[in-house]
Every structure is written in C-alpha cells, then in structure tokens.
Amino acid sequence: MSYSKTIVLTNYDGETFVVDEVVAVEPQTIEHMIEDGCANTSIPLPNVTSKILSKVIEHCKKHVETPNSNEKAAKADLKSFDFDFVKADQDSC
C-alpha cells in the first residue's frame, strides 16, 4: 500500500527511513512535529536505534493497513498482532 506523501525519519546514527506520511503520523509525537513545522526535509529521532525504529514503523503500518471498522475479524487480528508484537519485542527495549 503506497500513499502520495512521504516523510524521512533519521535515527541517532544517521540511518534514514522513508515512510508514507499516513504511517509516520501514527505516533503522536511525530504527528505534532509535522504540524509544528519541525519536519523540513527529515525528522530527527536522535534517541532511537534502527532496530527500534524499524519495529515502530512495522507496528504503525499494520495499524494503517488494517481496516478501521467494527468488523470483528479485523479487530481480533489487530489485537492479536499487538499482543504478539509487544510480547516478542520485550528483548528489544
């Protein structure tokens, strides 16, 4: 799934991640940075490792791509994804 506008996220070691804006604004911190005009060419995330940032992007993509409906199957799938995601990534933090 691809959207029209992209945002560049740059982590502490200078690695860049090009992300669809709709995915990038899932975390409110990044959404507020964009709204406040702090996102000229790239949003710096100096305290975030590549491993963590890639996991956050994965999580945000899943939430954007899952239909926002009352469909029980979609809600159950997202709830299961979130549970497994948090459970599997406790070692990453």
Short mmCIF file of N, CA, C and O in Angstrom, two decimals:
data_model
loop_
_atom_site.label_atom_id
_atom_site.label_comp_id
_atom_site.label_asym_id
_atom_site.label_seq_id
_atom_site.Cartn_x
_atom_site.Cartn_y
_atom_site.Cartn_z
N MET A 1 0.85 -1.17 0.00
CA MET A 1 0.00 0.00 0.00
C MET A 1 0.90 1.23 0.00
O MET A 1 1.77 1.36 0.82
N SER A 2 0.69 2.12 -0.92
CA SER A 2 1.52 3.31 -1.01
C SER A 2 0.64 4.56 -1.04
O SER A 2 -0.44 4.56 -1.62
N TYR A 3 1.14 5.60 -0.41
CA TYR A 3 0.40 6.85 -0.32
C TYR A 3 1.22 7.92 -1.02
O TYR A 3 2.37 7.72 -1.37
N SER A 4 0.67 9.10 -1.20
CA SER A 4 1.31 10.11 -2.03
C SER A 4 2.51 10.80 -1.37
O SER A 4 3.53 10.97 -1.99
N LYS A 5 2.41 11.18 -0.12
CA LYS A 5 3.47 11.95 0.51
C LYS A 5 4.30 11.05 1.44
O LYS A 5 3.76 10.21 2.13
N THR A 6 5.61 11.29 1.42
CA THR A 6 6.48 10.52 2.30
C THR A 6 7.21 11.44 3.28
O THR A 6 7.37 12.63 3.03
N ILE A 7 7.62 10.86 4.38
CA ILE A 7 8.37 11.56 5.43
C ILE A 7 9.65 10.78 5.64
O ILE A 7 9.65 9.54 5.64
N VAL A 8 10.75 11.50 5.84
CA VAL A 8 12.03 10.85 6.12
C VAL A 8 12.29 10.94 7.63
O VAL A 8 12.27 12.02 8.21
N LEU A 9 12.51 9.79 8.24
CA LEU A 9 12.86 9.71 9.65
C LEU A 9 14.33 9.36 9.74
O LEU A 9 14.80 8.44 9.06
N THR A 10 15.07 10.08 10.55
CA THR A 10 16.51 9.84 10.69
C THR A 10 16.81 9.50 12.14
O THR A 10 16.50 10.27 13.04
N ASN A 11 17.41 8.32 12.35
CA ASN A 11 17.69 7.90 13.72
C ASN A 11 19.04 8.43 14.20
O ASN A 11 19.71 9.19 13.49
N TYR A 12 19.43 8.03 15.41
CA TYR A 12 20.62 8.60 16.06
C TYR A 12 21.91 8.37 15.30
O TYR A 12 22.84 9.17 15.40
N ASP A 13 22.02 7.28 14.54
CA ASP A 13 23.26 7.04 13.82
C ASP A 13 23.20 7.49 12.36
O ASP A 13 24.06 7.16 11.56
N GLY A 14 22.17 8.28 12.03
CA GLY A 14 22.08 8.86 10.70
C GLY A 14 21.39 8.01 9.66
O GLY A 14 21.26 8.41 8.51
N GLU A 15 20.92 6.84 10.04
CA GLU A 15 20.21 5.99 9.09
C GLU A 15 18.84 6.59 8.82
O GLU A 15 18.16 7.07 9.74
N THR A 16 18.44 6.60 7.56
CA THR A 16 17.16 7.20 7.20
C THR A 16 16.13 6.14 6.82
O THR A 16 16.48 5.10 6.26
N PHE A 17 14.89 6.46 7.12
CA PHE A 17 13.76 5.60 6.80
C PHE A 17 12.74 6.48 6.08
O PHE A 17 12.27 7.46 6.64
N VAL A 18 12.42 6.14 4.85
CA VAL A 18 11.42 6.88 4.08
C VAL A 18 10.08 6.17 4.30
O VAL A 18 9.94 4.98 3.99
N VAL A 19 9.13 6.91 4.86
CA VAL A 19 7.87 6.31 5.30
C VAL A 19 6.71 7.13 4.74
O VAL A 19 6.78 8.37 4.69
N ASP A 20 5.65 6.46 4.35
CA ASP A 20 4.44 7.17 3.94
C ASP A 20 3.97 8.04 5.10
O ASP A 20 3.99 7.61 6.26
N GLU A 21 3.53 9.26 4.79
CA GLU A 21 3.13 10.18 5.84
C GLU A 21 2.03 9.60 6.73
O GLU A 21 2.06 9.76 7.94
N VAL A 22 1.08 8.91 6.14
CA VAL A 22 -0.01 8.35 6.92
C VAL A 22 0.50 7.34 7.96
O VAL A 22 -0.08 7.20 9.03
N VAL A 23 1.60 6.69 7.68
CA VAL A 23 2.23 5.76 8.62
C VAL A 23 3.05 6.55 9.64
O VAL A 23 3.00 6.28 10.84
N ALA A 24 3.78 7.54 9.16
CA ALA A 24 4.68 8.32 10.04
C ALA A 24 3.92 9.07 11.12
O ALA A 24 4.45 9.29 12.21
N VAL A 25 2.68 9.48 10.84
CA VAL A 25 1.94 10.27 11.83
C VAL A 25 1.17 9.42 12.83
O VAL A 25 0.50 9.96 13.71
N GLU A 26 1.29 8.11 12.75
CA GLU A 26 0.64 7.25 13.74
C GLU A 26 1.12 7.59 15.16
O GLU A 26 0.30 7.77 16.04
N PRO A 27 2.43 7.70 15.40
CA PRO A 27 2.85 8.17 16.72
C PRO A 27 2.55 9.67 16.85
O PRO A 27 2.93 10.46 15.98
N GLN A 28 1.89 10.06 17.91
CA GLN A 28 1.50 11.47 18.06
C GLN A 28 2.69 12.41 18.12
O GLN A 28 2.60 13.55 17.68
N THR A 29 3.81 11.96 18.64
CA THR A 29 4.99 12.82 18.71
C THR A 29 5.41 13.27 17.32
O THR A 29 5.67 14.45 17.10
N ILE A 30 5.45 12.34 16.39
CA ILE A 30 5.85 12.68 15.02
C ILE A 30 4.76 13.52 14.36
O ILE A 30 5.05 14.50 13.66
N GLU A 31 3.50 13.19 14.61
CA GLU A 31 2.41 13.99 14.05
C GLU A 31 2.52 15.44 14.51
O GLU A 31 2.38 16.37 13.70
N HIS A 32 2.81 15.66 15.79
CA HIS A 32 2.93 17.02 16.31
C HIS A 32 4.15 17.75 15.72
O HIS A 32 4.09 18.95 15.46
N MET A 33 5.24 17.02 15.50
CA MET A 33 6.42 17.64 14.89
C MET A 33 6.09 18.14 13.48
O MET A 33 6.52 19.22 13.07
N ILE A 34 5.32 17.36 12.74
CA ILE A 34 4.93 17.75 11.39
C ILE A 34 3.99 18.95 11.45
O ILE A 34 4.17 19.93 10.71
N GLU A 35 3.01 18.89 12.33
CA GLU A 35 2.07 20.00 12.47
C GLU A 35 2.76 21.29 12.90
O GLU A 35 2.36 22.38 12.50
N ASP A 36 3.81 21.19 13.73
CA ASP A 36 4.52 22.36 14.23
C ASP A 36 5.59 22.86 13.27
O ASP A 36 6.32 23.80 13.57
N GLY A 37 5.70 22.21 12.10
CA GLY A 37 6.66 22.65 11.10
C GLY A 37 8.09 22.23 11.38
O GLY A 37 9.03 22.83 10.86
N CYS A 38 8.28 21.21 12.17
CA CYS A 38 9.63 20.74 12.50
C CYS A 38 10.13 19.71 11.50
O CYS A 38 11.20 19.14 11.69
N ALA A 39 9.38 19.46 10.47
CA ALA A 39 9.74 18.42 9.51
C ALA A 39 10.05 19.03 8.16
O ALA A 39 9.31 18.87 7.21
N ASN A 40 11.16 19.74 8.05
CA ASN A 40 11.54 20.34 6.78
C ASN A 40 11.88 19.28 5.75
O ASN A 40 11.15 19.05 4.81
N THR A 41 13.00 18.61 5.92
CA THR A 41 13.37 17.55 5.00
C THR A 41 13.43 16.20 5.68
O THR A 41 13.28 15.17 5.05
N SER A 42 13.66 16.21 6.99
CA SER A 42 13.79 14.98 7.73
C SER A 42 13.43 15.22 9.19
O SER A 42 13.70 16.29 9.73
N ILE A 43 12.85 14.22 9.81
CA ILE A 43 12.55 14.32 11.23
C ILE A 43 13.63 13.57 11.99
O ILE A 43 13.78 12.35 11.83
N PRO A 44 14.40 14.27 12.80
CA PRO A 44 15.46 13.60 13.56
C PRO A 44 14.89 12.89 14.78
O PRO A 44 14.05 13.44 15.50
N LEU A 45 15.32 11.67 14.99
CA LEU A 45 14.94 10.89 16.16
C LEU A 45 16.23 10.42 16.82
O LEU A 45 16.63 9.26 16.69
N PRO A 46 16.92 11.32 17.51
CA PRO A 46 18.27 11.05 17.99
C PRO A 46 18.39 9.99 19.08
O PRO A 46 19.48 9.50 19.32
N ASN A 47 17.30 9.61 19.72
CA ASN A 47 17.37 8.61 20.79
C ASN A 47 16.81 7.26 20.38
O ASN A 47 16.53 6.42 21.23
N VAL A 48 16.66 7.04 19.07
CA VAL A 48 16.02 5.81 18.59
C VAL A 48 17.01 5.03 17.74
O VAL A 48 17.59 5.56 16.80
N THR A 49 17.16 3.74 18.06
CA THR A 49 18.03 2.87 17.27
C THR A 49 17.31 2.42 16.01
O THR A 49 16.08 2.49 15.91
N SER A 50 18.07 1.93 15.05
CA SER A 50 17.49 1.43 13.80
C SER A 50 16.54 0.27 14.07
O SER A 50 15.47 0.17 13.46
N LYS A 51 16.93 -0.61 14.97
CA LYS A 51 16.11 -1.79 15.28
C LYS A 51 14.76 -1.36 15.84
O LYS A 51 13.71 -1.86 15.40
N ILE A 52 14.76 -0.44 16.78
CA ILE A 52 13.51 0.01 17.38
C ILE A 52 12.67 0.79 16.37
O ILE A 52 11.47 0.57 16.25
N LEU A 53 13.30 1.68 15.61
CA LEU A 53 12.56 2.48 14.64
C LEU A 53 11.91 1.59 13.58
O LEU A 53 10.75 1.79 13.21
N SER A 54 12.60 0.57 13.12
CA SER A 54 12.01 -0.32 12.13
C SER A 54 10.82 -1.08 12.72
O SER A 54 9.82 -1.31 12.03
N LYS A 55 10.89 -1.43 14.00
CA LYS A 55 9.76 -2.10 14.65
C LYS A 55 8.58 -1.15 14.82
O LYS A 55 7.43 -1.53 14.63
N VAL A 56 8.85 0.09 15.18
CA VAL A 56 7.78 1.09 15.32
C VAL A 56 7.10 1.30 13.96
O VAL A 56 5.86 1.35 13.88
N ILE A 57 7.88 1.39 12.91
CA ILE A 57 7.31 1.56 11.56
C ILE A 57 6.46 0.36 11.19
O ILE A 57 5.35 0.51 10.66
N GLU A 58 6.93 -0.84 11.50
CA GLU A 58 6.16 -2.06 11.23
C GLU A 58 4.81 -2.01 11.95
O GLU A 58 3.76 -2.32 11.38
N HIS A 59 4.85 -1.61 13.21
CA HIS A 59 3.63 -1.53 14.02
C HIS A 59 2.66 -0.49 13.44
O HIS A 59 1.46 -0.75 13.30
N CYS A 60 3.17 0.65 13.08
CA CYS A 60 2.33 1.71 12.52
C CYS A 60 1.72 1.29 11.19
O CYS A 60 0.54 1.57 10.92
N LYS A 61 2.50 0.63 10.34
CA LYS A 61 1.99 0.16 9.05
C LYS A 61 0.83 -0.80 9.24
O LYS A 61 -0.18 -0.72 8.54
N LYS A 62 0.97 -1.70 10.19
CA LYS A 62 -0.10 -2.67 10.45
C LYS A 62 -1.39 -1.96 10.85
O LYS A 62 -2.47 -2.30 10.39
N HIS A 63 -1.25 -0.94 11.70
CA HIS A 63 -2.43 -0.21 12.16
C HIS A 63 -3.06 0.61 11.04
O HIS A 63 -4.28 0.75 10.99
N VAL A 64 -2.26 1.13 10.13
CA VAL A 64 -2.78 1.89 9.00
C VAL A 64 -3.45 0.96 7.99
O VAL A 64 -4.50 1.28 7.43
N GLU A 65 -2.86 -0.20 7.77
CA GLU A 65 -3.36 -1.12 6.74
C GLU A 65 -4.57 -1.93 7.20
O GLU A 65 -5.28 -2.48 6.36
N THR A 66 -4.80 -2.03 8.49
CA THR A 66 -5.95 -2.77 8.99
C THR A 66 -7.18 -1.88 8.93
O THR A 66 -7.16 -0.77 9.46
N PRO A 67 -8.23 -2.34 8.30
CA PRO A 67 -9.43 -1.52 8.16
C PRO A 67 -9.95 -1.05 9.52
O PRO A 67 -10.01 -1.82 10.47
N ASN A 68 -10.29 0.21 9.60
CA ASN A 68 -10.83 0.78 10.82
C ASN A 68 -12.34 0.62 10.78
O ASN A 68 -13.06 1.51 10.37
N SER A 69 -12.77 -0.55 11.18
CA SER A 69 -14.20 -0.85 11.12
C SER A 69 -14.61 -1.61 12.37
O SER A 69 -13.81 -1.91 13.23
N ASN A 70 -15.86 -1.92 12.42
CA ASN A 70 -16.37 -2.72 13.53
C ASN A 70 -16.29 -4.20 13.22
O ASN A 70 -16.82 -5.01 13.98
N GLU A 71 -15.64 -4.55 12.13
CA GLU A 71 -15.53 -5.95 11.75
C GLU A 71 -14.75 -6.71 12.82
O GLU A 71 -13.60 -6.38 13.13
N LYS A 72 -15.39 -7.71 13.39
CA LYS A 72 -14.78 -8.46 14.49
C LYS A 72 -13.46 -9.12 14.09
O LYS A 72 -12.52 -9.14 14.87
N ALA A 73 -13.40 -9.65 12.88
CA ALA A 73 -12.18 -10.33 12.44
C ALA A 73 -11.00 -9.37 12.36
O ALA A 73 -9.90 -9.70 12.77
N ALA A 74 -11.24 -8.16 11.84
CA ALA A 74 -10.16 -7.16 11.73
C ALA A 74 -9.70 -6.73 13.12
O ALA A 74 -8.50 -6.60 13.36
N LYS A 75 -10.65 -6.48 14.02
CA LYS A 75 -10.30 -6.08 15.38
C LYS A 75 -9.53 -7.19 16.09
O LYS A 75 -8.56 -6.93 16.79
N ALA A 76 -9.98 -8.43 15.92
CA ALA A 76 -9.30 -9.56 16.56
C ALA A 76 -7.89 -9.73 16.00
O ALA A 76 -6.95 -10.00 16.76
N ASP A 77 -7.75 -9.56 14.68
CA ASP A 77 -6.43 -9.68 14.05
C ASP A 77 -5.48 -8.62 14.59
O ASP A 77 -4.33 -8.91 14.92
N LEU A 78 -5.96 -7.38 14.70
CA LEU A 78 -5.12 -6.29 15.20
C LEU A 78 -4.77 -6.50 16.68
O LEU A 78 -3.63 -6.28 17.08
N LYS A 79 -5.72 -6.95 17.46
CA LYS A 79 -5.47 -7.20 18.88
C LYS A 79 -4.44 -8.32 19.04
O LYS A 79 -3.52 -8.21 19.85
N SER A 80 -4.55 -9.35 18.25
CA SER A 80 -3.59 -10.46 18.28
C SER A 80 -2.21 -9.98 17.84
O SER A 80 -1.19 -10.33 18.46
N PHE A 81 -2.16 -9.16 16.77
CA PHE A 81 -0.89 -8.61 16.30
C PHE A 81 -0.22 -7.79 17.40
O PHE A 81 0.97 -7.94 17.67
N ASP A 82 -0.98 -6.90 18.04
CA ASP A 82 -0.44 -6.06 19.10
C ASP A 82 0.09 -6.91 20.26
O ASP A 82 1.17 -6.65 20.79
N PHE A 83 -0.66 -7.91 20.66
CA PHE A 83 -0.24 -8.78 21.76
C PHE A 83 1.07 -9.48 21.41
O PHE A 83 2.02 -9.47 22.20
N ASP A 84 1.12 -10.11 20.24
CA ASP A 84 2.33 -10.81 19.81
C ASP A 84 3.50 -9.86 19.61
O ASP A 84 4.64 -10.19 19.91
N PHE A 85 3.21 -8.67 19.10
CA PHE A 85 4.24 -7.68 18.84
C PHE A 85 4.93 -7.26 20.14
O PHE A 85 6.14 -7.25 20.24
N VAL A 86 4.14 -6.93 21.14
CA VAL A 86 4.69 -6.50 22.43
C VAL A 86 5.40 -7.66 23.11
O VAL A 86 6.49 -7.49 23.66
N LYS A 87 4.82 -8.82 23.06
CA LYS A 87 5.40 -10.00 23.69
C LYS A 87 6.76 -10.35 23.07
O LYS A 87 7.72 -10.62 23.77
N ALA A 88 6.83 -10.31 21.75
CA ALA A 88 8.06 -10.69 21.04
C ALA A 88 9.16 -9.68 21.17
O ALA A 88 10.35 -10.00 21.08
N ASP A 89 8.82 -8.40 21.38
CA ASP A 89 9.81 -7.34 21.35
C ASP A 89 10.29 -6.85 22.72
O ASP A 89 10.95 -5.85 22.81
N GLN A 90 9.97 -7.56 23.75
CA GLN A 90 10.41 -7.12 25.08
C GLN A 90 11.93 -7.12 25.19
O GLN A 90 12.50 -6.32 25.92
N ASP A 91 12.61 -7.98 24.45
CA ASP A 91 14.07 -8.03 24.48
C ASP A 91 14.71 -6.86 23.74
O ASP A 91 15.87 -6.56 23.95
N SER A 92 13.95 -6.19 22.87
CA SER A 92 14.49 -5.11 22.06
C SER A 92 14.65 -3.81 22.85
O SER A 92 15.42 -2.95 22.48
N CYS A 93 13.89 -3.68 23.90
CA CYS A 93 13.88 -2.41 24.64
C CYS A 93 15.02 -2.33 25.64
O CYS A 93 15.60 -3.20 26.08
#
